[in-house]
XYZ file of C-alpha atoms in Angstrom:
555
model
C 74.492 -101.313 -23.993
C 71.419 -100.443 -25.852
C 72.014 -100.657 -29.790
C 68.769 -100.405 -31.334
C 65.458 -99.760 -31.371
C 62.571 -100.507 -33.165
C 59.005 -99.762 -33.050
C 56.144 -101.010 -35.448
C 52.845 -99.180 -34.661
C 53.532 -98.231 -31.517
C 51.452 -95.197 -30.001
C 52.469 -92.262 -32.504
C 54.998 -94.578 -34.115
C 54.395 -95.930 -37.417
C 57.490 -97.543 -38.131
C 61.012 -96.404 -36.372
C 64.285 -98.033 -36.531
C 66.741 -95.901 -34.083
C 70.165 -96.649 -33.898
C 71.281 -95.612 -29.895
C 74.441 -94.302 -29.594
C 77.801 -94.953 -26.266
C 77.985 -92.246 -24.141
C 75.227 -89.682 -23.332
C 71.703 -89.798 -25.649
C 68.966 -86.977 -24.785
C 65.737 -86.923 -26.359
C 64.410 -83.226 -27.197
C 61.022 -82.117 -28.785
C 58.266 -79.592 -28.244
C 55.165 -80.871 -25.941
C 53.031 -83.677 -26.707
C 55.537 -84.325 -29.618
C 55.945 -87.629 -27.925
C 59.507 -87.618 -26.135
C 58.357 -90.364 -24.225
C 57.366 -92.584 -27.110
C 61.157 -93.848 -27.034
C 61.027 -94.742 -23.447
C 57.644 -96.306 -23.221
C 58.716 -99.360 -26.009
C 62.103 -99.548 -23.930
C 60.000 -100.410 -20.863
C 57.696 -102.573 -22.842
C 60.722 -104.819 -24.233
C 61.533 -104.652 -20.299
C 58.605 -106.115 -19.225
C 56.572 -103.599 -17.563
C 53.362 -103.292 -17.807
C 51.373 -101.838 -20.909
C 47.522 -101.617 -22.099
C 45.691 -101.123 -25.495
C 47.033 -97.290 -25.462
C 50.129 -98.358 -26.878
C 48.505 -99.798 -29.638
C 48.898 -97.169 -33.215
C 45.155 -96.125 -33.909
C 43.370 -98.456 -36.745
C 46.281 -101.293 -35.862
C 45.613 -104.803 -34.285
C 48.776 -104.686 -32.531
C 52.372 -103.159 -31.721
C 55.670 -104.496 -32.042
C 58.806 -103.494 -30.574
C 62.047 -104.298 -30.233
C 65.240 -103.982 -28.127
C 68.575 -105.204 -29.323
C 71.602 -104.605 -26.549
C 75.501 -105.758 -26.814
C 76.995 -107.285 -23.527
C 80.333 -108.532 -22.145
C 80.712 -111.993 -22.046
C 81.655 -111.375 -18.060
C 78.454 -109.858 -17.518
C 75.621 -110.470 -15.501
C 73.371 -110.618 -18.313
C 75.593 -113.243 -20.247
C 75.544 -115.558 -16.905
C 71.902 -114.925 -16.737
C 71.421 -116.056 -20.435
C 73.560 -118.934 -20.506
C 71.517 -120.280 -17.497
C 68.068 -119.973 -19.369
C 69.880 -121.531 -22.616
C 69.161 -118.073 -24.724
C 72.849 -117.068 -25.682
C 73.760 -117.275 -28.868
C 76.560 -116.549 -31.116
C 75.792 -112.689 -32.267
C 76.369 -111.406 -28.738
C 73.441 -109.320 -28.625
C 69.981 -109.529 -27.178
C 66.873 -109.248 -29.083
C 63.884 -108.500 -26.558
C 60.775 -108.035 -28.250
C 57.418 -107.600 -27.092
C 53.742 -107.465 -29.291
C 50.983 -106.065 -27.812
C 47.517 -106.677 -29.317
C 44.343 -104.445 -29.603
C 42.494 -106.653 -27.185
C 45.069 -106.307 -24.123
C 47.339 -109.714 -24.661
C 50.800 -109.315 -25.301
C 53.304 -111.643 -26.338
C 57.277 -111.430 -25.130
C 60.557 -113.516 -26.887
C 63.924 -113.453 -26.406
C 66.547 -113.601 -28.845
C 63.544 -115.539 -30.898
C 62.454 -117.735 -28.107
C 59.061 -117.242 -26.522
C 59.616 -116.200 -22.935
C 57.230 -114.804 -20.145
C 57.155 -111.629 -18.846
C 58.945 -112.617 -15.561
C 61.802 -113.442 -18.025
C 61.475 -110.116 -19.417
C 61.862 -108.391 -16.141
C 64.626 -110.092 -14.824
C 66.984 -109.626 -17.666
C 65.362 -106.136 -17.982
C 66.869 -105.082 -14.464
C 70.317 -106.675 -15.432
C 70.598 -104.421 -18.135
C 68.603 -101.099 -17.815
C 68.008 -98.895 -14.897
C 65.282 -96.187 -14.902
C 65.069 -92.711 -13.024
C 62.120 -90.755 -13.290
C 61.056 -87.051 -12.305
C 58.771 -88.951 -9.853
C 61.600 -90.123 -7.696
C 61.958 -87.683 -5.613
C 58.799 -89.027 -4.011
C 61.229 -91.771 -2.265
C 62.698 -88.999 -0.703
C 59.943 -88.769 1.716
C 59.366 -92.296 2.690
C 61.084 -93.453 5.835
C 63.044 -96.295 4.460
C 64.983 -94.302 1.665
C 67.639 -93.120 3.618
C 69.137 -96.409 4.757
C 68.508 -97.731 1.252
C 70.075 -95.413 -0.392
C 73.100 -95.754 2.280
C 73.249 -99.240 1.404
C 72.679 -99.447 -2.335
C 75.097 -96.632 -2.894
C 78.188 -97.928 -0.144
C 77.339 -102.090 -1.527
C 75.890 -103.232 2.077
C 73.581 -105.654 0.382
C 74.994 -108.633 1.620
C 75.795 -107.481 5.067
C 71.801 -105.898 4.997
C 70.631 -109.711 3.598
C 72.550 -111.489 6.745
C 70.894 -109.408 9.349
C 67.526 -110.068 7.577
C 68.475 -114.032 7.395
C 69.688 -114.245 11.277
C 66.166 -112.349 12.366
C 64.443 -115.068 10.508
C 66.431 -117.504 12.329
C 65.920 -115.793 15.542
C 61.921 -115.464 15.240
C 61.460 -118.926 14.107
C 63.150 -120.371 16.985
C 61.325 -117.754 19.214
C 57.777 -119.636 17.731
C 59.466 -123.087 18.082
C 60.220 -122.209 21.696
C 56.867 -120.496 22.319
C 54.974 -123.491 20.460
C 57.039 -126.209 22.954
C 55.746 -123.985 25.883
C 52.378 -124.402 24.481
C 52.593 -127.830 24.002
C 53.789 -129.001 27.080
C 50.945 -127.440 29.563
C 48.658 -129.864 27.306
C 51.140 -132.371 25.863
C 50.179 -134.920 29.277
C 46.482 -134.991 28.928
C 46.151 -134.975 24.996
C 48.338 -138.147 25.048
C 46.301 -139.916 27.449
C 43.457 -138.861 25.381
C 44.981 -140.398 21.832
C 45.836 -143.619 23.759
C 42.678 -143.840 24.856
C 41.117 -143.453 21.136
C 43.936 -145.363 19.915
C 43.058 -148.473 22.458
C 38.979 -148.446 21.351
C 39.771 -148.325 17.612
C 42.642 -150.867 17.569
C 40.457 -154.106 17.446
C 38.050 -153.071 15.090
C 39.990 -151.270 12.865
C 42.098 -154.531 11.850
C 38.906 -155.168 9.940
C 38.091 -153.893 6.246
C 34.382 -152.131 6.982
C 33.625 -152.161 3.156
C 34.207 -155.867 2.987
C 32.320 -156.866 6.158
C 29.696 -154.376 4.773
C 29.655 -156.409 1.655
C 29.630 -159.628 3.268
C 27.186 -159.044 5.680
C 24.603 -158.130 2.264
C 25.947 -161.126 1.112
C 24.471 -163.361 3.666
C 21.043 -161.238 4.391
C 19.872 -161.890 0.561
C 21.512 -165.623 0.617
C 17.971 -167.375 -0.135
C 17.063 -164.528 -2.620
C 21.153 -165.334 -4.323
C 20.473 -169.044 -4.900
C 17.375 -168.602 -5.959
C 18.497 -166.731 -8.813
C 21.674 -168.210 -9.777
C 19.750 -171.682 -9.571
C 17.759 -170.326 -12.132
C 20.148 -168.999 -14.162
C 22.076 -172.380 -14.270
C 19.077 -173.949 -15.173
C 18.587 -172.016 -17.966
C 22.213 -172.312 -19.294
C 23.002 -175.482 -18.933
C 20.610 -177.947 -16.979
C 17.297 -177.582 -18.741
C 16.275 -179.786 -21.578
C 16.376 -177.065 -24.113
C 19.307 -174.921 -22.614
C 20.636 -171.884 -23.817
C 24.423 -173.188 -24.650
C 22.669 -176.650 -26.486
C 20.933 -173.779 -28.614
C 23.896 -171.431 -29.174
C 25.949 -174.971 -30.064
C 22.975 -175.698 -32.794
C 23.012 -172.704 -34.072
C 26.530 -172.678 -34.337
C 26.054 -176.062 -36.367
C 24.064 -174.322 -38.700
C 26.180 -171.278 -39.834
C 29.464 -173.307 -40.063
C 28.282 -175.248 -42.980
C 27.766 -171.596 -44.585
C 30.590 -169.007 -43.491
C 32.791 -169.538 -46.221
C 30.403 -168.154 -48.562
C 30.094 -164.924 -46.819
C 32.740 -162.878 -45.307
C 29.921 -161.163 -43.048
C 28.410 -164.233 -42.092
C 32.288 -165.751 -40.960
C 32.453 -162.148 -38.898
C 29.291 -163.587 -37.490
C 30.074 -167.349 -36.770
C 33.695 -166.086 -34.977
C 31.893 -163.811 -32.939
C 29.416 -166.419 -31.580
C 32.145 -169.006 -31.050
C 33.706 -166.299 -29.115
C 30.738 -166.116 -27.507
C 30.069 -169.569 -26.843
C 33.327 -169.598 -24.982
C 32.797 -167.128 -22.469
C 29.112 -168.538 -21.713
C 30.473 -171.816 -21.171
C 32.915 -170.588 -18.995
C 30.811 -168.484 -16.903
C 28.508 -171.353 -16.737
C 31.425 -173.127 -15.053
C 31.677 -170.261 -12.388
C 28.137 -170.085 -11.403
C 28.127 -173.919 -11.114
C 30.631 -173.612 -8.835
C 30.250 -170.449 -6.916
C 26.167 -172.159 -6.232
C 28.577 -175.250 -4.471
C 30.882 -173.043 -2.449
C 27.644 -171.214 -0.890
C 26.311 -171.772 2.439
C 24.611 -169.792 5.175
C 26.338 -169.553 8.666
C 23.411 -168.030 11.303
C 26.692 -167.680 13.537
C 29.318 -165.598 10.858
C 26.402 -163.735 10.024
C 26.028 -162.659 13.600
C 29.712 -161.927 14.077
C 29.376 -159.791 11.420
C 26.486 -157.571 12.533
C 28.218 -157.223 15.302
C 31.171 -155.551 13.871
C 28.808 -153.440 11.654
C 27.294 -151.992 14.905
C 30.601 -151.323 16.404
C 32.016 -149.547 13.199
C 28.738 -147.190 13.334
C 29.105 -146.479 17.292
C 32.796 -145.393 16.625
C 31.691 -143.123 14.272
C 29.146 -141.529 15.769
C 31.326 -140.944 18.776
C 34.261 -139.428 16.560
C 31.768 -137.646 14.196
C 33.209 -139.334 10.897
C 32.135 -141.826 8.278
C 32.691 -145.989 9.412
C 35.088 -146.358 6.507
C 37.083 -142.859 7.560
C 38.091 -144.571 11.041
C 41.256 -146.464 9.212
C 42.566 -142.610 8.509
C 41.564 -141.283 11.424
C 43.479 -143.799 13.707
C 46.284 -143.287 11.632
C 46.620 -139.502 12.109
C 46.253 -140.211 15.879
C 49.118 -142.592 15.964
C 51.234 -139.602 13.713
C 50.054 -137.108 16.493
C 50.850 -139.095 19.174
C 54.208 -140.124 17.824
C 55.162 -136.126 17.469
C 54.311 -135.319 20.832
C 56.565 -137.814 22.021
C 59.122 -136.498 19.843
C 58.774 -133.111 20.728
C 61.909 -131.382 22.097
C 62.669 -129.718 25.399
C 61.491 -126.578 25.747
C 64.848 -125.251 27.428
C 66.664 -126.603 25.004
C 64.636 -124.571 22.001
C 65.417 -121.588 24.857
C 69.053 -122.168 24.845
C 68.757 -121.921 20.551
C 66.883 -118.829 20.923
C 69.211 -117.544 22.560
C 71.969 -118.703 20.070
C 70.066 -117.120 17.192
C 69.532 -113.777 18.917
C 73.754 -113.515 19.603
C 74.051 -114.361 15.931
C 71.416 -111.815 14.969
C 73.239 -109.290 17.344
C 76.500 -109.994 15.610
C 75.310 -109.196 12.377
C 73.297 -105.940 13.259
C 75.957 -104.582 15.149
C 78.252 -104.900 12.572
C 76.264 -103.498 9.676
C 74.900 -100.590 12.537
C 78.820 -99.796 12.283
C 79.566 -99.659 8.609
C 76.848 -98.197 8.317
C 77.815 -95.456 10.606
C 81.281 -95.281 9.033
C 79.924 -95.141 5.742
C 77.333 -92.443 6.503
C 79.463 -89.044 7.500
C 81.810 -89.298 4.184
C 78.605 -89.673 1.584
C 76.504 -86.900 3.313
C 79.726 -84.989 3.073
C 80.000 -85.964 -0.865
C 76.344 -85.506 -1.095
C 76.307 -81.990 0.566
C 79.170 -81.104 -1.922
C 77.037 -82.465 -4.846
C 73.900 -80.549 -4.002
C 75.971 -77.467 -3.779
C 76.818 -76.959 -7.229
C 72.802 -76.788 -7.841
C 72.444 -73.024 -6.226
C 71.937 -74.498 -2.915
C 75.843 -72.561 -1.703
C 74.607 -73.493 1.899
C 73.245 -76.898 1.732
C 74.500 -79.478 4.390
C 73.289 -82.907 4.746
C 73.651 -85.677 7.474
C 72.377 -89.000 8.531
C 71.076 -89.704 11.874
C 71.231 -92.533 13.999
C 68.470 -93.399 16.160
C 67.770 -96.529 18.187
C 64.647 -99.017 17.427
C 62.537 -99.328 20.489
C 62.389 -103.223 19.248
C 65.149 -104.579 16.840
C 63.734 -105.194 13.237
C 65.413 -107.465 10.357
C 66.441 -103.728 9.016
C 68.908 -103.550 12.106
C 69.379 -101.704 15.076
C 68.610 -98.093 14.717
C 66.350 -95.940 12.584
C 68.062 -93.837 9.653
C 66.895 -90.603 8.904
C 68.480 -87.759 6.464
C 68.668 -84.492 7.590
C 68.601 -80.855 5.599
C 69.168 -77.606 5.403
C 69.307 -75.002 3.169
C 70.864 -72.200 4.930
C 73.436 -71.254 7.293
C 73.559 -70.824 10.440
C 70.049 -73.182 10.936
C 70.068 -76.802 12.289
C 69.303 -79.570 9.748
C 66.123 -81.410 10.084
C 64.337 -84.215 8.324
C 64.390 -83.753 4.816
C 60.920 -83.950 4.533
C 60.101 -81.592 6.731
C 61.873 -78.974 5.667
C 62.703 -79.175 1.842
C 61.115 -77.412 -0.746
C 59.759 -79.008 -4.010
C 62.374 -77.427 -5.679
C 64.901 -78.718 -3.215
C 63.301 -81.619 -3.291
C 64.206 -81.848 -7.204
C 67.438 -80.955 -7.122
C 68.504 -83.376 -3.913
C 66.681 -86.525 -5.971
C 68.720 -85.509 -9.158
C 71.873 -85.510 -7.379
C 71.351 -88.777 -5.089
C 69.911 -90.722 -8.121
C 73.241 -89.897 -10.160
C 75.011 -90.994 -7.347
C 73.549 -94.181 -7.002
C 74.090 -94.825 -11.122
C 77.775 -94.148 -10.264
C 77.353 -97.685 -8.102
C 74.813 -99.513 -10.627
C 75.577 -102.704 -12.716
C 73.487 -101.767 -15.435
C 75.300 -100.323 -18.205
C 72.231 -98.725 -19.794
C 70.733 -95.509 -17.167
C 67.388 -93.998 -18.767
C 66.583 -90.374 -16.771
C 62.882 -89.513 -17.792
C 62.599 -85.433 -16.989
C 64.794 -85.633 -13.969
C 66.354 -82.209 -14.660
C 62.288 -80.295 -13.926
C 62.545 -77.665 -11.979
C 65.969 -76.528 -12.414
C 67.242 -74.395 -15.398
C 70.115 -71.885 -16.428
C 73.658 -72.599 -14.778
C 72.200 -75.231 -12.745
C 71.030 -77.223 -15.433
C 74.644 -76.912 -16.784
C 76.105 -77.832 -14.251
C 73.195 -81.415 -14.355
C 74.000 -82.064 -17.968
C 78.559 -81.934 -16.747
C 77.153 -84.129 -13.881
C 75.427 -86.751 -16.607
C 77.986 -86.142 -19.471
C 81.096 -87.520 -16.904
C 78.306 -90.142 -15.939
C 78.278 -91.051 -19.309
C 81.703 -92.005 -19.827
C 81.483 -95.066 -17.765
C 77.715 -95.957 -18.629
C 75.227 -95.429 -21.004
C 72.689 -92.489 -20.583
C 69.716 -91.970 -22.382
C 67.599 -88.727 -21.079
C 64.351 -87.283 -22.063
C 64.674 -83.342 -21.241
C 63.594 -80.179 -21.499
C 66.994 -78.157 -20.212
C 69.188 -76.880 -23.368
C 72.023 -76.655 -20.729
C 71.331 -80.395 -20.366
C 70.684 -81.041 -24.201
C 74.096 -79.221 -25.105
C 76.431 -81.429 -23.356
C 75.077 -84.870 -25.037
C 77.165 -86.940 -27.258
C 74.009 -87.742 -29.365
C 70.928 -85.961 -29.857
C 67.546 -87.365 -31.286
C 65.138 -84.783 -31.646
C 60.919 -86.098 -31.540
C 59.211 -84.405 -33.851
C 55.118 -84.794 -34.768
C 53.911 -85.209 -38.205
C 50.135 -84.592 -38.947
C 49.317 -87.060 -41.118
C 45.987 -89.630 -40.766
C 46.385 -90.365 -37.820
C 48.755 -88.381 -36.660
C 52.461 -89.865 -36.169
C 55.422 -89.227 -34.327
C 59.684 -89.577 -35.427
C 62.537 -89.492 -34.209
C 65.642 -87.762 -35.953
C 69.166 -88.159 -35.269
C 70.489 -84.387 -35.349
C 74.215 -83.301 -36.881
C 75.874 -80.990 -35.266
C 74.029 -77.454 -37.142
C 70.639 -79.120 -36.170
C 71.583 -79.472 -32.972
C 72.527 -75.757 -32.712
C 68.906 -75.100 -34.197
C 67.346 -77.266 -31.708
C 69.281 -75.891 -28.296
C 67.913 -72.031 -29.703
C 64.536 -73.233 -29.840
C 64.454 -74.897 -26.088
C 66.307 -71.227 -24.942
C 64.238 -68.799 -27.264
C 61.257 -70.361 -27.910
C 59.246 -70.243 -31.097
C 61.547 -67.070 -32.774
C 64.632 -67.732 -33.319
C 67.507 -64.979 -34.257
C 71.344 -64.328 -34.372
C 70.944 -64.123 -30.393
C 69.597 -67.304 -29.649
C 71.808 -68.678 -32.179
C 74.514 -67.763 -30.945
C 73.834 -68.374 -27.097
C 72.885 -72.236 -28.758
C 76.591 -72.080 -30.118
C 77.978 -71.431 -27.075
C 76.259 -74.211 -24.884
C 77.908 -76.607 -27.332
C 81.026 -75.424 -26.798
C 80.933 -75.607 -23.081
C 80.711 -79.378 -23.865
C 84.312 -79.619 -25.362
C 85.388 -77.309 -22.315
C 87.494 -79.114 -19.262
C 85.061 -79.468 -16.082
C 85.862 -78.549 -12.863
C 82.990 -80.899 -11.932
């Protein structure tokens, strides 16, 4: 669960340490106090997404923290103890710093991590509701979601959606075999053919026939040269290596008077060595020579046929190696390529496996369906809808899907005695509200997470409704922890702690948060009931939404 938080220039925050509470935490404060400063560096420690705004005005950065305890049983242990961050404390430290100019940094417990890392930990150990959920409501998919999340049909939805792979790849297989074969005769003629012209020629190296072939045009030009150059090195009277040996002569007699001058006299003995020795290989590279009239013929030759063959297969001469080795890996897959009734009889296979699957989770489904929109009708009732009545219906795809066999909808209504339609269609915003409050609750009966954050869920409802919201969070509570931003006293009054956000004016301006006892708490409820006066009346009424707290629940 969440232990502690703590937030170093963060928006309004200047520096907050908040020790979080077991059971149910709500948040209170008037508007634009900053309730949601709290939740904001929770989703920033998370991983989600922030920008400069977060940054305290006149700072170069923000710096939060998140420290959690966990079961060693837990998914979030396994998940540590995988990346090598466990450690002894049994906590997690997630922090995050978020710079002026838009970077942020993320660790945790002390390690660097990325934000990936952040995320996936962060879903392990917090879920998040917001008043903007019961946008989902609307969007086709939601229903059977929801069916599945909340009655644990994730594996039986993940086998469906792995057999209609199967089944659509072997449909492509199939369909690319059908394909294949109508030209699979002629484009093998065709590569044998290319295969045939190209397998004579291409036993030869172009670059070193191309190399050759200069060799032997400039032969005269060659020998002329390296004739020279012999002469010069070693056959002339006055030669270059009778020179270097004099002056060698010369310096030896004075090198061990100068430690420059003996850098000098190695380095030309070093020198001497080489010349001599390449004197050796001209010598005898001038013998080896010899110009063949007939070689250099063959060798035009296969110059001209290199540049034909690449002309005619629009490449480079020294790209027709490569090229007649991709036709040889072309041809060899065609001949490889299975029978297209036996990829028909696999299709077939796959799609009776698919079937299988669908059918089956089309029938939990089913099953599961009629007892949650009964529990879900008698949820939504409590929250003055009397008449409310909810059920799923089951409608057949046109074309099967990796969702399964038939379309989910929810259907609504409010009021007796009238059919229920899409929710959508007929559902008020209030409604609307109310029905997202209850179904989210629901689901965070069935979540791993032991942390649940509710950001203004409860808008739109008020008096014995919200009551009857804050009973439905406070047995929530006892299983999980909940931390809720809200506006509802009815809501506020049944928490087991209360931090109350409260704006200072100071330059700039700053936000805190305060951890209320018990005759604060009574002070706070009045104000979110009566407002800015507050008397013996409101008092008293405050008083009393406490005590409903300590009061058995019929919930």
């Amino acid at each position: 669960m969440l232990t502690h938080l703590t937030l170093i220039n963060f928006a309004l925050a200047d520096h907050l340490a908040i020790d979080i509470e077991e059971g149910f935490n709500v948040l209170t404060g008037e508007t634009g106090a900053g309730k949601s400063l709290l939740l904001d560096a929770l989703s920033a420690c998370l991983g989600e997404r922030t920008d400069t705004n977060y940054v305290r005005f006149g700072s170069d950065k923000a710096d939060v923290t998140a420290t959690f305890s966990y079961q060693n049983s837990s998914a979030e242990a396994r998940w540590l103890k995988e990346h090598e961050l466990d450690d002894e404390s049994g906590e997690i430290h997630l922090r995050r710093v978020i710079f002026a100019t838009g970077r942020s940094k993320a660790w945790i417990n002390g390690r660097p991590s990325s934000l990936t890392e952040l995320k996936e930990i962060g879903r392990l150990l917090v879920q998040l509701y917001s008043q903007h959920s019961q946008q989902q409501l609307l969007e086709p998919p939601y229903p059977k979601h929801w069916l599945d999340r909340y009655s644990n049909f994730y594996e039986s939805a993940q086998a469906v959606r792995e057999r209609y792979s199967k089944w659509q790849k072997d449909i492509r297989q199939h369909q690319a075999a059908l394909d294949a074969q109508a030209t699979r005769k002629q484009r093998i003629e065709t590569l044998e053919l290319q295969l045939e012209e190209l397998e004579s020629i291409i036993q030869i190296n172009y670059l070193e026939t191309e190399q050759e072939f200069d060799r032997l045009s400039h032969h005269e030009h060659i020998m002329q040269d390296c004739g020279y150059g012999l002469t010069a090195l070693d056959d002339a009277e006055q030669n270059i290596n009778q020179e270097l040996s004099s002056i060698l002569r010369r310096l030896e007699s004075h090198s061990g008077r100068s430690e420059q001058l003996l850098e000098i006299y190695t380095s030309l003995l070093n020198a001497q060595s080489e010349l001599e020795d390449a004197t050796a290989n001209l010598r005898q590279f001038i013998d080896r020579q010899s110009f063949d009239p007939e070689r250099m013929e063959e060798l035009n030759n296969s110059l001209e046929t290199f540049h034909r063959l690449a002309r005619k297969y629009r490449t480079q001469p020294e790209e027709l190696q490569q090229e007649f080795e991709s036709w040889q890996n072309e041809l060899e897959q065609l001949h490889q390529l299975e029978d297209p009734e036996t990829l028909a009889g696999q299709v077939d296979i796959s799609y009776q496996d698919f079937i299988v699957k669908a059918e089956h989770l089309d029938q939990i489904r089913r099953d599961a369906a009629i007892p949650l929109a009964k529990k879900l009708t008698e949820q939504v009732k409590q929250l003055a809808l009397p008449e409310a009545h909810f059920e799923f219906k089951f409608e057949p795809l046109e074309q099967v899907s990796s969702e399964g066999l038939s379309f989910i909808q929810l259907l609504f209504t409010a009021n007796k005695g009238i059919p229920a339609q899409p929710l959508a269609r007929v559902a008020s915003g209030g409604e609307l509200s109310r029905i997202a409050l209850v179904m989210q609750v629901m689901n965070a009966e069935k979540t791993e997470s032991e942390v649940l954050v509710f950001d203004e869920i409860d808008v739109g409802i008020s008096g014995g409704t919200a009551e009857i919201v804050g009973r439905l969070l406070a047995g929530l509570a006892q299983h999980v922890q909940i931390l809720c931003i809200t506006h509802q006293a009815q809501v506020a009054a049944q928490s087991d702690q209360h931090l109350l956000v409260k704006k200072r004016q100071t330059d700039p301006a700053s936000s805190i948060i305060i951890e209320l006892e018990e005759s604060d708490r009574i002070q706070e409820l009045a104000r979110m009931t009566g407002g800015i006066d507050i008397n013996e009346t409101t008092l008293q009424h405050a008083k009393q939404l406490r005590q409903l707290k300590f009061q058995p629940s019929s919930i």
